[in-house]
PDB file of C-alpha atoms in Angstrom:
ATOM      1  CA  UNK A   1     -44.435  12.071 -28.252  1.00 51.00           C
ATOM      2  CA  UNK A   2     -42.923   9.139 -29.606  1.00 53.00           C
ATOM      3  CA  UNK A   3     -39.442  10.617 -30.346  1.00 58.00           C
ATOM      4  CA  UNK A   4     -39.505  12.034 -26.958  1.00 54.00           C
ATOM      5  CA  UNK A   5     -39.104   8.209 -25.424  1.00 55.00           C
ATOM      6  CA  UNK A   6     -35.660   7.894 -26.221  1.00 50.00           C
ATOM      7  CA  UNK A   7     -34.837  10.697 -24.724  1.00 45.00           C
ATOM      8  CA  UNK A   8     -36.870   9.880 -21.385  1.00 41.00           C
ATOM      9  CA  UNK A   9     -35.076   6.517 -21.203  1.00 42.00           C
ATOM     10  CA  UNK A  10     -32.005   7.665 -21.676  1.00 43.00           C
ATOM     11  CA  UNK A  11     -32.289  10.650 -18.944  1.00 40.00           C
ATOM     12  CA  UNK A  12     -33.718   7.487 -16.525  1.00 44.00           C
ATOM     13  CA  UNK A  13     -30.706   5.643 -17.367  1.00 39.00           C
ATOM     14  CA  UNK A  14     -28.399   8.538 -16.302  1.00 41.00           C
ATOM     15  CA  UNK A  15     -30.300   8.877 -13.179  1.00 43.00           C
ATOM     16  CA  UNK A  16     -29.468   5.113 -12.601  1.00 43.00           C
ATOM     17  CA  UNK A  17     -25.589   5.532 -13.119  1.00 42.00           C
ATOM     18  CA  UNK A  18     -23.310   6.057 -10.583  1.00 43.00           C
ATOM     19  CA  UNK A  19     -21.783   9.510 -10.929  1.00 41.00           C
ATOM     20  CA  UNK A  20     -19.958   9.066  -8.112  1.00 39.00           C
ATOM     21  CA  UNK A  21     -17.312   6.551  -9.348  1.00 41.00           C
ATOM     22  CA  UNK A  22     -15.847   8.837 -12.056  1.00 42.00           C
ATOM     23  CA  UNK A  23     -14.944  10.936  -8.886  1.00 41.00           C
ATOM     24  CA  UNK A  24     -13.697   8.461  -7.043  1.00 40.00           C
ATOM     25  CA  UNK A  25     -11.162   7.237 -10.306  1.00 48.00           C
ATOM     26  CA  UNK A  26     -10.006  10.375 -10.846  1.00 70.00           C
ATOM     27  CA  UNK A  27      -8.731  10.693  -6.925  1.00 86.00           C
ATOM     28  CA  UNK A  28      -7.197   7.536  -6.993  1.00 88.00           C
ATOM     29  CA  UNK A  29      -5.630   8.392 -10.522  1.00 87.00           C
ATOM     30  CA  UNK A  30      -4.472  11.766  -9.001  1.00 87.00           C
ATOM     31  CA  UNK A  31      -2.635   9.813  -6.679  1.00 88.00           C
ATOM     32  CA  UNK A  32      -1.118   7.538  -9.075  1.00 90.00           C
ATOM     33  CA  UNK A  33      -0.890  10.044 -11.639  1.00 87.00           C
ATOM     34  CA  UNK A  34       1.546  12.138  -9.293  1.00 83.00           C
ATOM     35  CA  UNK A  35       3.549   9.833  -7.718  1.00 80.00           C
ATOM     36  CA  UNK A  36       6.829  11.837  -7.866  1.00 79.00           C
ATOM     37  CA  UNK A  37       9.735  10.111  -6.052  1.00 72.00           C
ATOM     38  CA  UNK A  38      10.337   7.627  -8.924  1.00 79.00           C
ATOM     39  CA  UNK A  39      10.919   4.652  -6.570  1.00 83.00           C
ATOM     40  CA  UNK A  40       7.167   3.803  -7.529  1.00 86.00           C
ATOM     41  CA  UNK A  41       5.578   3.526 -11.168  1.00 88.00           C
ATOM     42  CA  UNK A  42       2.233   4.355 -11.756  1.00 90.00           C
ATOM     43  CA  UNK A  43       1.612   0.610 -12.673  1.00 92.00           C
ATOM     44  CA  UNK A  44       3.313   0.010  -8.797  1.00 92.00           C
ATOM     45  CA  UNK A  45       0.652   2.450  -7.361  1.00 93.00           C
ATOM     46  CA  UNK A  46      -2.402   1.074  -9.269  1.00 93.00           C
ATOM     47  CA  UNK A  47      -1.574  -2.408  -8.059  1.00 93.00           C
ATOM     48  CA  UNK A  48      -1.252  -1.329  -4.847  1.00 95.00           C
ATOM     49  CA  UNK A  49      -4.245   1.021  -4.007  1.00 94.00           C
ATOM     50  CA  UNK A  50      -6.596  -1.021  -5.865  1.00 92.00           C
ATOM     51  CA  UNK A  51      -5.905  -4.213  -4.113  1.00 92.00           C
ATOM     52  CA  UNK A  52      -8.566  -2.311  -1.359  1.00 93.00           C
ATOM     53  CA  UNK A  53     -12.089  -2.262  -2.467  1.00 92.00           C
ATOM     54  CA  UNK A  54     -12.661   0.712  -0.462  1.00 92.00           C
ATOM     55  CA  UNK A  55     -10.408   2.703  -2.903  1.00 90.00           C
ATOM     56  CA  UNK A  56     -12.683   3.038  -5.486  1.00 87.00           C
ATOM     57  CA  UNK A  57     -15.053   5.014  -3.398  1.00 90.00           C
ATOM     58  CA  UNK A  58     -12.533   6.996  -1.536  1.00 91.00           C
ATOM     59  CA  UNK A  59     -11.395  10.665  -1.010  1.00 92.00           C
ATOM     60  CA  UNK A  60      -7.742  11.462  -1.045  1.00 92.00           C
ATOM     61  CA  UNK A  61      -7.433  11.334   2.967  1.00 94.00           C
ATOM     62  CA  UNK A  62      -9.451   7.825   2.486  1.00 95.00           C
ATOM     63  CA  UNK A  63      -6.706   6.546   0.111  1.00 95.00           C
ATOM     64  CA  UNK A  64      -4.220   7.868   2.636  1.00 95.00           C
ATOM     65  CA  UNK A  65      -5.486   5.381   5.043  1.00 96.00           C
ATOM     66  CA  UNK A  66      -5.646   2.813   2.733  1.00 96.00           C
ATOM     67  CA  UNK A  67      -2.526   3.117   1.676  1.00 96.00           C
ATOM     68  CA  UNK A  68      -1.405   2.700   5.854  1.00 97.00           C
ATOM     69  CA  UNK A  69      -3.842  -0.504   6.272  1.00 97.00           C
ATOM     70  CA  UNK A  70      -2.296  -2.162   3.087  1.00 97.00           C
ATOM     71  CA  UNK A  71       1.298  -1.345   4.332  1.00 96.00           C
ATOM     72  CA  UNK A  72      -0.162  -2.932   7.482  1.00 97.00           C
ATOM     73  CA  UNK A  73      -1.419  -6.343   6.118  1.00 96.00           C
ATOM     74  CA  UNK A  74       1.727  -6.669   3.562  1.00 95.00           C
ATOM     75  CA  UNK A  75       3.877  -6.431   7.004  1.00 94.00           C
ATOM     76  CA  UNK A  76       2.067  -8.912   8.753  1.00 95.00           C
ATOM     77  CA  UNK A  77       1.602 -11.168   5.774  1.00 93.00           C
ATOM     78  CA  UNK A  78       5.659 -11.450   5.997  1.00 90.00           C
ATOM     79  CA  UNK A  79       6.051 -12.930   8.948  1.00 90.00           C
ATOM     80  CA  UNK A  80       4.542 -16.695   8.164  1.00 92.00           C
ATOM     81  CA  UNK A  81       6.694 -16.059   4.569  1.00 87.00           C
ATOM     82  CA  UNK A  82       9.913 -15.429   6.701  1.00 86.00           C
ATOM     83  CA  UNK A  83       9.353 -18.360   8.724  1.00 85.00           C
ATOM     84  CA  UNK A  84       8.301 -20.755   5.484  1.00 84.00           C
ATOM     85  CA  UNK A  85      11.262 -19.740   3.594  1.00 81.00           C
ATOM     86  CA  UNK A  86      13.823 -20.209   6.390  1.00 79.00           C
ATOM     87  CA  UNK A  87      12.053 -22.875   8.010  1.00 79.00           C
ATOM     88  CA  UNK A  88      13.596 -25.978   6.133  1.00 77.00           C
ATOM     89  CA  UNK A  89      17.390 -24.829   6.934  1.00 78.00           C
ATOM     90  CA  UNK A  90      19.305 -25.904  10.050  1.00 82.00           C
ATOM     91  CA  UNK A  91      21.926 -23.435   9.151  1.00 82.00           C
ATOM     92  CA  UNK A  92      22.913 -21.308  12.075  1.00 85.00           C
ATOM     93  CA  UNK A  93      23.291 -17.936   9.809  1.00 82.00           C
ATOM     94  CA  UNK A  94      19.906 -18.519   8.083  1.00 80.00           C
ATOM     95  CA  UNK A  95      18.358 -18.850  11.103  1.00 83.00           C
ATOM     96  CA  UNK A  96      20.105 -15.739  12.584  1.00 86.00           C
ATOM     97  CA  UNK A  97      18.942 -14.064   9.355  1.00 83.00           C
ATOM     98  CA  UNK A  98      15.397 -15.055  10.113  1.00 84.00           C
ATOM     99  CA  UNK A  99      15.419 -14.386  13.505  1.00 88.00           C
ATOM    100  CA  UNK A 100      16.520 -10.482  12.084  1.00 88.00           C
ATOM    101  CA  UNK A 101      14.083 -10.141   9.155  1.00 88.00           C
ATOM    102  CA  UNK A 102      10.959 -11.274  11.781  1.00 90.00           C
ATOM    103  CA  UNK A 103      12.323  -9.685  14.498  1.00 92.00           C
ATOM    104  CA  UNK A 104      12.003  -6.390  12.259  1.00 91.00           C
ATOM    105  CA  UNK A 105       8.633  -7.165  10.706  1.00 91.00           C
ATOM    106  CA  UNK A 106       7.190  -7.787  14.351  1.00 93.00           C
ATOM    107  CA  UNK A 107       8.349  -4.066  15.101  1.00 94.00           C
ATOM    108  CA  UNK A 108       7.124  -2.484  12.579  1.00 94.00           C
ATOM    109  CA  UNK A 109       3.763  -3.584  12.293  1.00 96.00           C
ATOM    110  CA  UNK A 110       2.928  -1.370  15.679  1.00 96.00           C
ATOM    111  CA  UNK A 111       4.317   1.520  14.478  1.00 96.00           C
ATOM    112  CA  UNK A 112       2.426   1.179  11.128  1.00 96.00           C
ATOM    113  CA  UNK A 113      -0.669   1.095  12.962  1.00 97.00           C
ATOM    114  CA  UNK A 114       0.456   4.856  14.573  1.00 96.00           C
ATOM    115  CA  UNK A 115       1.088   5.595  11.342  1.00 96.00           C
ATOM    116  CA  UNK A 116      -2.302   4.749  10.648  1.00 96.00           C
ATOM    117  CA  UNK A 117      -3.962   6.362  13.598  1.00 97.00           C
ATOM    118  CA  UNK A 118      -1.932   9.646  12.353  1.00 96.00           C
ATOM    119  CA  UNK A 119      -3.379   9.759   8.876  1.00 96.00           C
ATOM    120  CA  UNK A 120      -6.933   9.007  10.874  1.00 96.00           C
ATOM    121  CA  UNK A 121      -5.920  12.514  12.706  1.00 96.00           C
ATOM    122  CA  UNK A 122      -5.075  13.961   9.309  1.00 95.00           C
ATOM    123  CA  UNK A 123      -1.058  14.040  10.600  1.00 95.00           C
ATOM    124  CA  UNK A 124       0.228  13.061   7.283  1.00 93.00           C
ATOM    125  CA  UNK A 125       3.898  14.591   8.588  1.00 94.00           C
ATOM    126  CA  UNK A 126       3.721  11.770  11.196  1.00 95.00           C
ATOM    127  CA  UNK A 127       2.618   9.304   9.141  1.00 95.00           C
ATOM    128  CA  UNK A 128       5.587   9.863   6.155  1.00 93.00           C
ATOM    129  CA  UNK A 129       8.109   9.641   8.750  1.00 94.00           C
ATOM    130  CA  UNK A 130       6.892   6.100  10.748  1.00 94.00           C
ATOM    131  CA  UNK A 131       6.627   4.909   7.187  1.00 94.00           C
ATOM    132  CA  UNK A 132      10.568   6.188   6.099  1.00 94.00           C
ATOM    133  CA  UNK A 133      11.097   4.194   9.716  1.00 92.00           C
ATOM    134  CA  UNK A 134       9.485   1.038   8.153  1.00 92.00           C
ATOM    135  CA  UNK A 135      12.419   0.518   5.464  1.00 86.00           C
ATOM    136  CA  UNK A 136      14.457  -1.183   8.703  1.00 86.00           C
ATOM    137  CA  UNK A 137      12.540  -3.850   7.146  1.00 86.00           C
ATOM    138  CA  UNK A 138      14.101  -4.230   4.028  1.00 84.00           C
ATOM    139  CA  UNK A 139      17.376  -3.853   5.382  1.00 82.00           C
ATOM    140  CA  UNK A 140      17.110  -6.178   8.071  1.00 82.00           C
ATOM    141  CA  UNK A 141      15.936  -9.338   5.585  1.00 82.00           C
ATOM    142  CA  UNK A 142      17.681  -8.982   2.577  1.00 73.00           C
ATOM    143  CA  UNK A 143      20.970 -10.496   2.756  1.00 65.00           C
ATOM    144  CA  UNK A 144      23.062  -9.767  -0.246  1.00 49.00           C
ATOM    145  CA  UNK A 145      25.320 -13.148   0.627  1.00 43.00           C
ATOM    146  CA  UNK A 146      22.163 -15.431  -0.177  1.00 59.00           C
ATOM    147  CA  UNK A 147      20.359 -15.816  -2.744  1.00 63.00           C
ATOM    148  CA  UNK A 148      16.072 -15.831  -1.660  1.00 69.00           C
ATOM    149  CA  UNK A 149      14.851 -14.787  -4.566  1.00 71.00           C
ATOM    150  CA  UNK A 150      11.424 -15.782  -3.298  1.00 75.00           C
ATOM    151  CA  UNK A 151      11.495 -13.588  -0.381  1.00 79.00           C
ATOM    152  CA  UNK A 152      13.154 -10.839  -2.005  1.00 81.00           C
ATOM    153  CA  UNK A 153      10.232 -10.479  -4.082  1.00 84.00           C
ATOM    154  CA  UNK A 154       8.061  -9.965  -0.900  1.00 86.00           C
ATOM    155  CA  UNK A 155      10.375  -8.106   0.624  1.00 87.00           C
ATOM    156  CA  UNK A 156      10.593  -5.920  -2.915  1.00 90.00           C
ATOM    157  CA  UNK A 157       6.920  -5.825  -2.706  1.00 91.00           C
ATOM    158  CA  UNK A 158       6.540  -3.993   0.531  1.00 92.00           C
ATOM    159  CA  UNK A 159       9.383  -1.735  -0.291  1.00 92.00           C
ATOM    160  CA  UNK A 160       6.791  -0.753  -2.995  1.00 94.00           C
ATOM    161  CA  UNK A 161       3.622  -0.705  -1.037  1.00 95.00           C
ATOM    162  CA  UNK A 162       6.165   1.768   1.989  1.00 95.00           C
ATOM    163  CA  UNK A 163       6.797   4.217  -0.702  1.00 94.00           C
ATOM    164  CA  UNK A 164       3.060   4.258  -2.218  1.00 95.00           C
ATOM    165  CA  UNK A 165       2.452   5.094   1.463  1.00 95.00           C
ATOM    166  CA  UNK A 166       4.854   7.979   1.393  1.00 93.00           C
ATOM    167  CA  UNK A 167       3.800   9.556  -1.918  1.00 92.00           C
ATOM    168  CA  UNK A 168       0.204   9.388  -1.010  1.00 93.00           C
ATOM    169  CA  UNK A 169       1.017  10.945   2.398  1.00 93.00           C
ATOM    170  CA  UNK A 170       2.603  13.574   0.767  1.00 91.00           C
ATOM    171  CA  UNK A 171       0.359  14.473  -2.009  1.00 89.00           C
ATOM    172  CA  UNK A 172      -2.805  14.711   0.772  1.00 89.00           C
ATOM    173  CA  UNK A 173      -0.483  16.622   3.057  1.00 86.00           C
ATOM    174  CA  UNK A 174      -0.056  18.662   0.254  1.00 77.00           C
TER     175      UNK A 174
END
């Protein structure tokens, strides 16, 4: 009986474990795994997805809307950047160029959300194409005559977190 209690606390253990997050790493490395465009590294995808807690106990169609929401937030989270970075200048162009960049941040966040809802309805055709809209973004606040290297990196950062977006609506749409 005696060797029989290593096994018995080792089956109790098991019962203990969550199963269900090997499951849920292998969807979210599916998606990473086959991110095919090559705008996006795996690394890129990683960093993105898993900056949700809900990802690691999501389905693919979860990570779809993830993916949405965190395109959602990283627009939003622009806006008070734009403003910070051009806030200090009393240059007429800059402030053109700010007016620009928010003005196209403010318009996309809407239509991210209807990207959203179409993931939510399991349109994933929808959804690719409102998030190929959201690159007006990018070119509306870079300006290749300045140099903001500070908000190019945020801008470069939700270039990244648009084509996650894309990939994983493409890999769930299938």
């Amino acid at each position: 009986m005696g060797s029989l209690r290593p096994l018995l606390y080792y089956v109790i253990l098991l019962s203990y474990h969550p199963f269900s997050s090997f499951a849920v790493a292998s969807n979210v490395d599916k998606v990473c795994q086959n991110m095919k465009s090559g705008h996006v590294t795996r690394k890129d995808c990683y960093s993105v997805i898993n900056t949700d807690p809900r990802s690691h106990s999501a389905d693919l169609h979860g990570i779809a809307i993830i993916s949405a929401d965190i395109a959602i937030k990283t627009a939003t989270s622009l806006i008070p950047d734009v403003n910070k970075f051009f806030k200090a200048s009393s240059d007429p162009n800059h402030q053109k160029a700010r007016q620009k960049c928010l003005q196209a941040c403010t318009d996309v966040i809407p239509k991210l959300n209807g990207a959203a809802e179409s993931i939510k309805s399991k349109n994933y055709v929808q959804a690719r194409n409102v998030f190929v809209e959201a690159f007006i973004v990018p070119k509306m606040c870079f300006d290749p005559t300045e140099n903001y290297p500070p908000l190019w990196a945020l801008i470069e950062r939700f270039t990244t977190v648009v084509y996650v977006a894309i990939e994983v609506s493409d890999l769930v749409h299938g």
